[in-house]
XYZ file of C-alpha atoms in Angstrom:
483
model
C -0.001 0.013 0.085
C 1.183 3.335 -0.924
C 1.755 6.336 1.176
C 2.523 9.798 -0.412
C 3.895 11.154 2.981
C 6.815 8.617 2.521
C 7.250 9.427 -1.301
C 8.781 12.208 -3.428
C 10.119 14.941 -0.821
C 8.165 13.798 2.000
C 10.562 10.823 2.180
C 13.114 10.902 4.654
C 17.006 11.550 4.238
C 19.312 9.275 5.581
C 22.372 11.243 6.599
C 23.195 14.116 9.047
C 25.513 16.764 7.558
C 27.978 19.346 8.886
C 28.781 21.656 5.601
C 30.971 24.606 6.124
C 31.361 25.390 2.413
C 28.298 26.324 0.808
C 27.681 27.893 -2.694
C 25.481 30.983 -2.654
C 23.955 32.855 -5.421
C 23.006 36.538 -4.867
C 23.933 38.400 -1.819
C 22.989 37.598 1.722
C 22.056 40.810 3.752
C 24.625 41.642 6.411
C 21.878 42.570 8.908
C 20.901 38.814 9.207
C 23.106 37.280 12.272
C 21.741 34.296 13.771
C 20.201 30.742 12.655
C 17.435 29.849 10.409
C 15.983 26.582 11.703
C 13.370 24.199 10.632
C 11.832 21.148 12.059
C 10.183 18.069 10.521
C 9.443 14.533 10.413
C 12.318 12.237 9.169
C 11.725 8.481 9.949
C 15.067 6.672 10.913
C 14.073 3.150 10.837
C 12.035 1.257 8.520
C 8.176 2.269 8.758
C 4.968 0.416 7.731
C 3.421 2.593 4.892
C -0.014 1.308 5.686
C 0.199 2.742 9.416
C 2.500 5.881 9.078
C 1.177 9.293 9.734
C 3.008 12.272 8.673
C 2.670 13.646 12.250
C 4.373 10.786 13.843
C 7.863 10.696 12.140
C 11.077 11.149 14.145
C 12.051 14.765 14.401
C 15.022 16.161 12.532
C 16.010 19.791 12.864
C 17.753 21.412 10.016
C 19.636 24.962 10.531
C 21.551 27.316 8.471
C 23.708 30.015 10.133
C 24.172 33.589 8.550
C 26.540 35.962 9.567
C 28.393 39.011 8.165
C 26.835 38.168 4.771
C 28.255 34.721 4.765
C 26.729 31.360 5.284
C 28.861 29.435 7.709
C 27.351 26.081 8.010
C 24.151 24.015 7.507
C 23.421 21.182 9.855
C 20.666 18.546 10.213
C 20.314 16.445 13.248
C 17.843 13.773 14.480
C 16.389 15.066 17.760
C 17.880 12.280 19.937
C 14.925 11.221 22.223
C 15.801 7.585 23.714
C 14.735 5.384 20.652
C 16.510 7.555 18.064
C 19.406 7.615 20.199
C 19.470 3.808 20.529
C 18.685 3.249 16.951
C 21.819 5.664 16.053
C 24.047 3.615 18.350
C 22.994 0.650 16.646
C 21.132 -0.877 19.705
C 17.538 -2.422 19.644
C 15.026 0.753 19.665
C 11.966 -1.509 19.560
C 11.897 -1.530 23.484
C 11.121 2.045 23.607
C 7.384 3.214 23.298
C 5.445 6.043 24.294
C 6.785 9.093 25.415
C 10.450 7.804 24.826
C 9.787 7.173 21.028
C 7.521 10.118 20.134
C 9.684 12.623 18.175
C 9.841 16.527 18.719
C 9.222 16.759 15.049
C 7.000 20.050 14.780
C 8.461 23.267 15.563
C 11.834 24.782 16.740
C 12.365 27.941 18.517
C 14.647 30.027 20.519
C 13.723 30.966 24.154
C 15.686 32.473 27.275
C 18.969 31.402 25.504
C 18.085 27.854 24.463
C 17.194 26.130 21.265
C 13.918 24.122 21.703
C 12.529 21.469 19.257
C 8.941 21.453 20.029
C 5.905 18.843 19.713
C 2.364 18.371 21.194
C -0.124 16.165 22.596
C 1.571 15.339 25.742
C 5.149 14.324 24.414
C 8.119 15.843 25.607
C 10.322 18.776 23.979
C 14.149 18.866 23.667
C 16.645 20.954 24.390
C 19.450 21.503 21.422
C 22.676 23.258 21.348
C 23.454 25.826 19.147
C 24.979 23.159 16.431
C 21.627 21.314 17.026
C 22.862 18.491 18.927
C 20.287 17.006 21.495
C 21.189 18.149 25.052
C 18.028 16.227 26.758
C 14.332 16.655 27.625
C 13.137 20.346 28.621
C 10.680 21.041 31.419
C 11.581 24.703 31.913
C 13.662 23.885 35.002
C 10.831 22.071 36.433
C 8.231 24.589 36.391
C 6.198 22.522 33.550
C 5.435 19.036 34.214
C 3.953 16.821 31.485
C 4.100 17.860 27.690
C 3.954 21.244 25.992
C 2.799 22.406 22.396
C 4.062 23.137 19.142
C 2.787 26.422 18.974
C 3.868 28.979 21.649
C 3.290 32.654 20.855
C 5.760 35.332 22.231
C 4.142 38.398 23.274
C 6.520 41.039 21.616
C 5.998 43.497 24.219
C 6.923 41.272 27.463
C 8.879 38.406 25.824
C 6.771 35.825 27.593
C 5.740 32.702 25.952
C 1.879 32.079 25.732
C 0.650 28.431 24.774
C -2.274 25.959 25.117
C -1.321 22.554 25.343
C -3.527 19.179 25.072
C -3.164 15.483 25.954
C -5.827 13.092 25.899
C -4.984 12.034 29.635
C -6.366 15.343 30.652
C -9.917 14.223 29.690
C -12.237 17.317 28.884
C -9.426 20.049 29.873
C -6.796 21.895 27.715
C -3.969 23.773 29.660
C -2.924 27.280 29.183
C 0.311 28.606 30.227
C 2.633 31.415 30.539
C 6.331 31.215 30.506
C 8.427 34.207 31.344
C 11.487 35.729 29.510
C 13.730 33.980 31.811
C 12.234 30.252 30.835
C 10.105 29.687 33.922
C 6.303 29.054 34.014
C 4.789 32.114 35.869
C 0.891 30.510 35.413
C -1.022 27.786 34.187
C -5.097 27.572 33.763
C -6.924 24.319 32.817
C -9.867 25.057 30.708
C -12.592 22.900 30.018
C -13.737 22.086 26.723
C -16.260 19.615 25.247
C -13.982 16.508 24.955
C -10.662 15.403 23.977
C -9.762 17.669 20.898
C -6.572 17.919 18.817
C -6.146 21.599 19.679
C -2.930 22.211 17.245
C -2.836 25.968 18.056
C -4.432 28.940 19.527
C -4.659 32.640 19.058
C -3.358 35.490 21.214
C -4.345 39.009 21.330
C -3.363 42.008 23.461
C -6.079 41.212 25.815
C -7.568 37.683 25.266
C -6.589 34.062 24.481
C -8.612 31.988 21.912
C -9.067 28.425 22.045
C -10.202 26.251 18.964
C -12.252 23.477 20.211
C -12.960 21.858 16.942
C -14.247 18.267 15.749
C -10.996 16.509 15.578
C -10.719 14.272 18.559
C -8.889 11.500 20.329
C -10.202 8.212 18.807
C -10.051 5.307 21.267
C -10.701 2.474 18.901
C -7.272 3.485 16.964
C -5.649 4.128 20.144
C -6.606 0.682 21.526
C -5.761 -1.085 18.130
C -2.381 0.100 18.389
C -1.663 -1.022 21.924
C -4.064 -3.431 23.301
C -4.311 -7.570 22.229
C -7.030 -8.179 19.867
C -9.116 -10.538 22.273
C -9.217 -7.199 25.018
C -9.738 -4.726 22.253
C -13.753 -4.451 22.521
C -13.732 -4.050 26.309
C -10.833 -1.525 26.405
C -12.232 0.522 23.963
C -15.384 0.994 25.872
C -13.580 1.583 29.115
C -11.545 4.147 27.302
C -14.330 5.851 25.338
C -16.255 6.097 28.691
C -13.458 8.169 30.056
C -11.600 10.401 27.205
C -13.506 13.417 26.911
C -15.077 13.495 30.070
C -12.827 12.981 33.096
C -9.103 12.840 33.434
C -7.906 9.511 32.522
C -6.389 7.618 35.370
C -2.670 7.311 35.323
C -2.298 3.643 34.968
C -4.646 4.046 31.805
C -3.021 7.031 30.587
C 0.390 5.135 30.738
C -1.115 1.930 29.066
C -2.459 3.848 26.297
C 0.547 6.242 25.948
C 2.980 3.628 26.080
C 1.847 1.866 23.156
C 1.345 4.785 20.654
C 4.888 4.516 18.977
C 6.614 6.905 16.604
C 6.294 6.505 13.075
C 2.839 5.007 13.202
C -0.642 6.118 13.247
C -2.042 9.039 14.675
C -4.980 8.402 17.304
C -6.938 11.677 16.177
C -10.016 11.298 13.832
C -12.868 13.793 12.271
C -15.541 13.481 14.982
C -18.793 15.043 12.945
C -21.014 14.693 16.374
C -18.476 17.007 18.284
C -19.581 20.781 18.063
C -17.292 23.077 16.376
C -16.555 26.339 18.426
C -14.055 28.850 19.511
C -13.483 29.903 23.168
C -12.444 33.668 24.329
C -10.751 34.069 27.645
C -9.158 37.254 29.166
C -5.548 36.793 29.377
C -5.575 36.811 33.025
C -8.765 34.840 33.324
C -9.369 31.246 34.553
C -10.951 32.190 38.190
C -14.026 29.778 37.161
C -13.877 26.247 38.171
C -11.508 24.583 35.591
C -11.301 27.972 33.754
C -14.680 27.808 32.562
C -16.159 30.888 34.450
C -14.217 33.174 32.425
C -14.310 31.654 28.942
C -17.060 32.508 26.680
C -17.932 29.868 23.740
C -18.961 31.056 20.031
C -20.267 28.330 17.561
C -18.680 28.311 13.780
C -19.423 26.249 11.011
C -17.881 22.719 11.303
C -14.169 22.753 10.343
C -10.554 22.201 11.436
C -7.676 24.959 11.554
C -4.168 23.957 12.269
C -2.691 27.512 12.051
C -3.948 30.948 12.619
C -2.286 33.492 10.808
C -2.708 36.356 13.584
C -5.362 38.038 15.832
C -6.207 41.419 17.375
C -8.532 43.118 19.384
C -10.794 45.711 17.478
C -13.154 47.554 19.772
C -15.957 45.038 20.926
C -14.648 42.430 18.599
C -11.692 40.114 17.979
C -10.480 39.560 14.629
C -9.250 36.312 13.583
C -7.437 35.448 10.470
C -6.937 31.532 10.090
C -6.418 28.913 7.401
C -9.667 26.867 7.504
C -9.731 23.159 6.463
C -13.333 21.726 5.510
C -12.588 18.647 7.984
C -9.321 16.732 8.793
C -8.546 12.878 9.074
C -11.916 11.871 8.136
C -11.059 9.592 4.945
C -7.626 10.355 4.585
C -5.659 9.014 7.696
C -1.844 9.279 6.896
C -1.656 13.428 6.793
C -3.675 16.343 5.696
C -5.766 15.994 2.593
C -9.428 16.233 3.072
C -9.857 19.616 0.663
C -8.128 22.708 -0.217
C -7.432 24.959 2.905
C -8.364 28.712 2.431
C -7.439 31.929 4.263
C -10.654 33.121 6.259
C -11.351 35.919 8.680
C -13.676 35.282 11.787
C -14.751 38.094 13.690
C -16.031 37.666 17.166
C -18.523 40.164 18.153
C -18.537 39.982 22.041
C -21.461 42.279 22.132
C -23.656 40.255 19.960
C -22.506 36.994 20.962
C -21.684 35.728 17.532
C -19.038 35.100 14.697
C -18.863 36.456 11.475
C -16.920 34.342 8.858
C -15.536 35.266 5.637
C -13.471 34.181 2.989
C -10.601 36.094 2.274
C -8.874 33.840 -0.217
C -9.991 30.699 -1.748
C -6.819 29.417 -3.116
C -5.046 26.382 -1.006
C -2.835 27.391 1.363
C -1.061 26.677 4.700
C 1.690 27.699 7.031
C 0.529 31.375 7.279
C 2.998 33.629 8.963
C 2.973 37.186 10.071
C 5.774 39.645 11.438
C 6.519 38.161 14.789
C 6.528 41.815 16.102
C 2.948 42.067 15.593
C 1.819 38.883 17.284
C -1.761 39.687 19.027
C -1.559 43.113 17.590
C -3.467 44.381 14.246
C -1.241 43.412 11.061
C -1.517 44.382 7.582
C 0.599 41.813 5.813
C 0.282 37.865 6.037
C 2.449 35.342 4.210
C 1.440 31.499 3.224
C 2.663 28.648 1.392
C 0.404 27.468 -1.614
C -0.965 24.020 -0.823
C -2.876 21.415 -3.066
C -5.487 19.454 -1.195
C -4.010 20.225 2.375
C -0.564 19.437 2.735
C 1.337 18.839 -0.645
C 3.138 22.164 -1.502
C 2.344 23.968 -4.680
C 5.016 26.100 -6.429
C 3.931 29.431 -4.951
C 4.197 32.020 -1.957
C 1.339 34.043 -1.352
C 1.517 37.380 0.254
C -1.820 38.894 1.452
C -2.221 42.802 2.209
C -4.960 42.467 4.523
C -5.694 46.381 4.497
C -6.370 46.711 0.591
C -7.191 43.323 -0.140
C -4.357 43.286 -2.812
C -2.745 39.634 -3.242
C 0.696 38.966 -4.420
C 2.303 35.723 -5.711
C 5.724 34.622 -6.184
C 6.047 31.317 -8.194
C 9.398 29.471 -7.993
C 8.831 27.742 -11.398
C 10.105 24.343 -12.722
C 8.224 22.274 -10.202
C 9.954 23.540 -7.430
C 8.225 23.723 -3.988
C 8.375 25.956 -1.209
C 7.804 25.524 2.497
C 7.043 27.920 5.164
C 8.783 31.064 4.796
C 9.268 33.390 8.115
C 9.695 37.355 7.943
C 12.837 38.820 9.510
C 12.793 42.776 9.737
C 15.931 44.713 8.365
C 15.863 46.120 12.022
C 13.909 46.297 15.059
C 12.005 49.722 13.963
C 11.626 48.712 10.230
C 8.238 48.665 8.645
C 6.057 45.702 8.394
C 7.516 44.128 5.201
C 10.678 45.942 5.201
C 12.941 42.934 5.562
C 13.623 39.342 4.260
C 11.686 36.007 3.863
C 13.417 32.954 4.547
C 12.446 29.500 3.614
C 13.464 25.979 2.061
C 12.516 25.362 -1.400
C 12.842 21.782 -2.981
C 14.084 21.399 -6.623
C 13.106 18.081 -7.844
C 15.577 18.208 -10.705
C 18.626 18.413 -8.730
C 16.900 16.690 -5.879
C 18.235 19.419 -3.643
C 16.962 22.469 -1.640
C 17.818 25.874 -1.176
C 17.504 28.256 1.623
C 15.695 30.914 -0.226
C 15.793 34.812 0.801
C 13.116 36.890 -0.459
C 12.782 40.788 -0.532
C 9.398 41.039 1.628
C 8.476 43.763 -0.129
C 8.435 42.710 -3.748
C 8.948 38.780 -3.272
C 12.249 38.824 -5.609
C 14.877 36.644 -4.700
C 17.779 38.395 -2.683
C 19.884 34.980 -2.581
C 19.537 31.366 -2.638
C 21.904 29.334 -0.347
C 22.539 25.860 -2.033
C 22.439 22.567 0.217
C 24.023 19.830 -0.602
C 21.168 17.399 0.207
C 17.179 17.998 0.159
C 15.286 19.066 2.983
C 12.232 16.934 3.284
C 8.729 18.599 3.440
C 8.296 19.461 7.154
C 6.662 21.869 9.562
C 7.790 24.842 11.091
C 10.711 26.795 11.534
C 12.050 30.297 13.110
C 14.909 32.752 12.729
C 16.864 32.562 16.032
C 18.841 35.708 16.233
C 22.414 35.627 17.593
């Protein structure tokens, strides 16, 4: 059985590189002093195509160091959780499962002087060195037990990381946390939701936290099938189904379930048409009610799924949410996103009227939306997104949205080349919103290699291309981490 998430440029690479001589076309701007890092799944061991889900692959971080107009190095490293470390040492890695096997494969950020490889759903995150070698698990110096999220948002004013984390063992709760600029948790709030959703991301404004409680939920049948002998699956499914999404799952059951969910396998979350689609709005300092519920207002939306908001901001008595909306997710395609074209939509939450206005901004397929990070939670004008075919397959273009005028610019890379997510870096701290460069990997199927491509954010013209010795497989998220 074929699996497109193991084919073409979704297929993993087999080598770790340390390259200090990199060919460059064009000129690297001298204001760039730091590392462009990007994370993604890269299975190390042989996998079963019938079972493999793109989100479950072992994590690999790719990075390019830029300084003084030069590309100093390219490195790629597997994130060495216990299973990956054992396999790379030639040991039997099959004894590792659950949290020791799940890869930190989704995002990579810099915070409080640390480089962190991130993942979600209760799995641990890992600290890396500046050269991308694995230091070990990170729990923010013991201040945040349990897992974290793939999508924290940094408040540009305070430098704090805000996040919403989910884990099926929490039952019908998700956890909002705030990590200070020094890398320690200063507050957590458990918020009651409808059940046990896959809450991949959230939105932050100057005054509010926004939760996306949407109909992709933990699927007990899939989890039981992965970890329970056939004769016991029916009673186990009934027991787990009775608990998940209603109460916190007892630790022994959680350990049993989580301990059997392995890397490079299936994802136990599916489209759930019986689950209500809604968004929750909580004041940033909210959470005084029982389970946080007393301070959260819930608003119904049309059934859909959102992996990634572009940005959000307060506008008087309303909250504006720009999101990439999928019509559904993991209903018939169980190996990765692929349930119809994702579109850029605007949801305006009218707090006074108690309703949400849903509008379509762009009906072209797109994903991995990004905004100037200096404007997270504040009114933005520009946004950038990768063209996407059907859900996750990269197209050949990068879109630039002017949300003020409605203008849409497109940069096509031509000849079958496929861009990933691009991130914006301003020319200097006080530069205008699109005065800077966009950085992202572009795969060329003709050469089977990738370039780190630098575009002028204003014109979308190429500033420079740093030619890598290998390809960077299609992955997820990255960031610019300044020196």
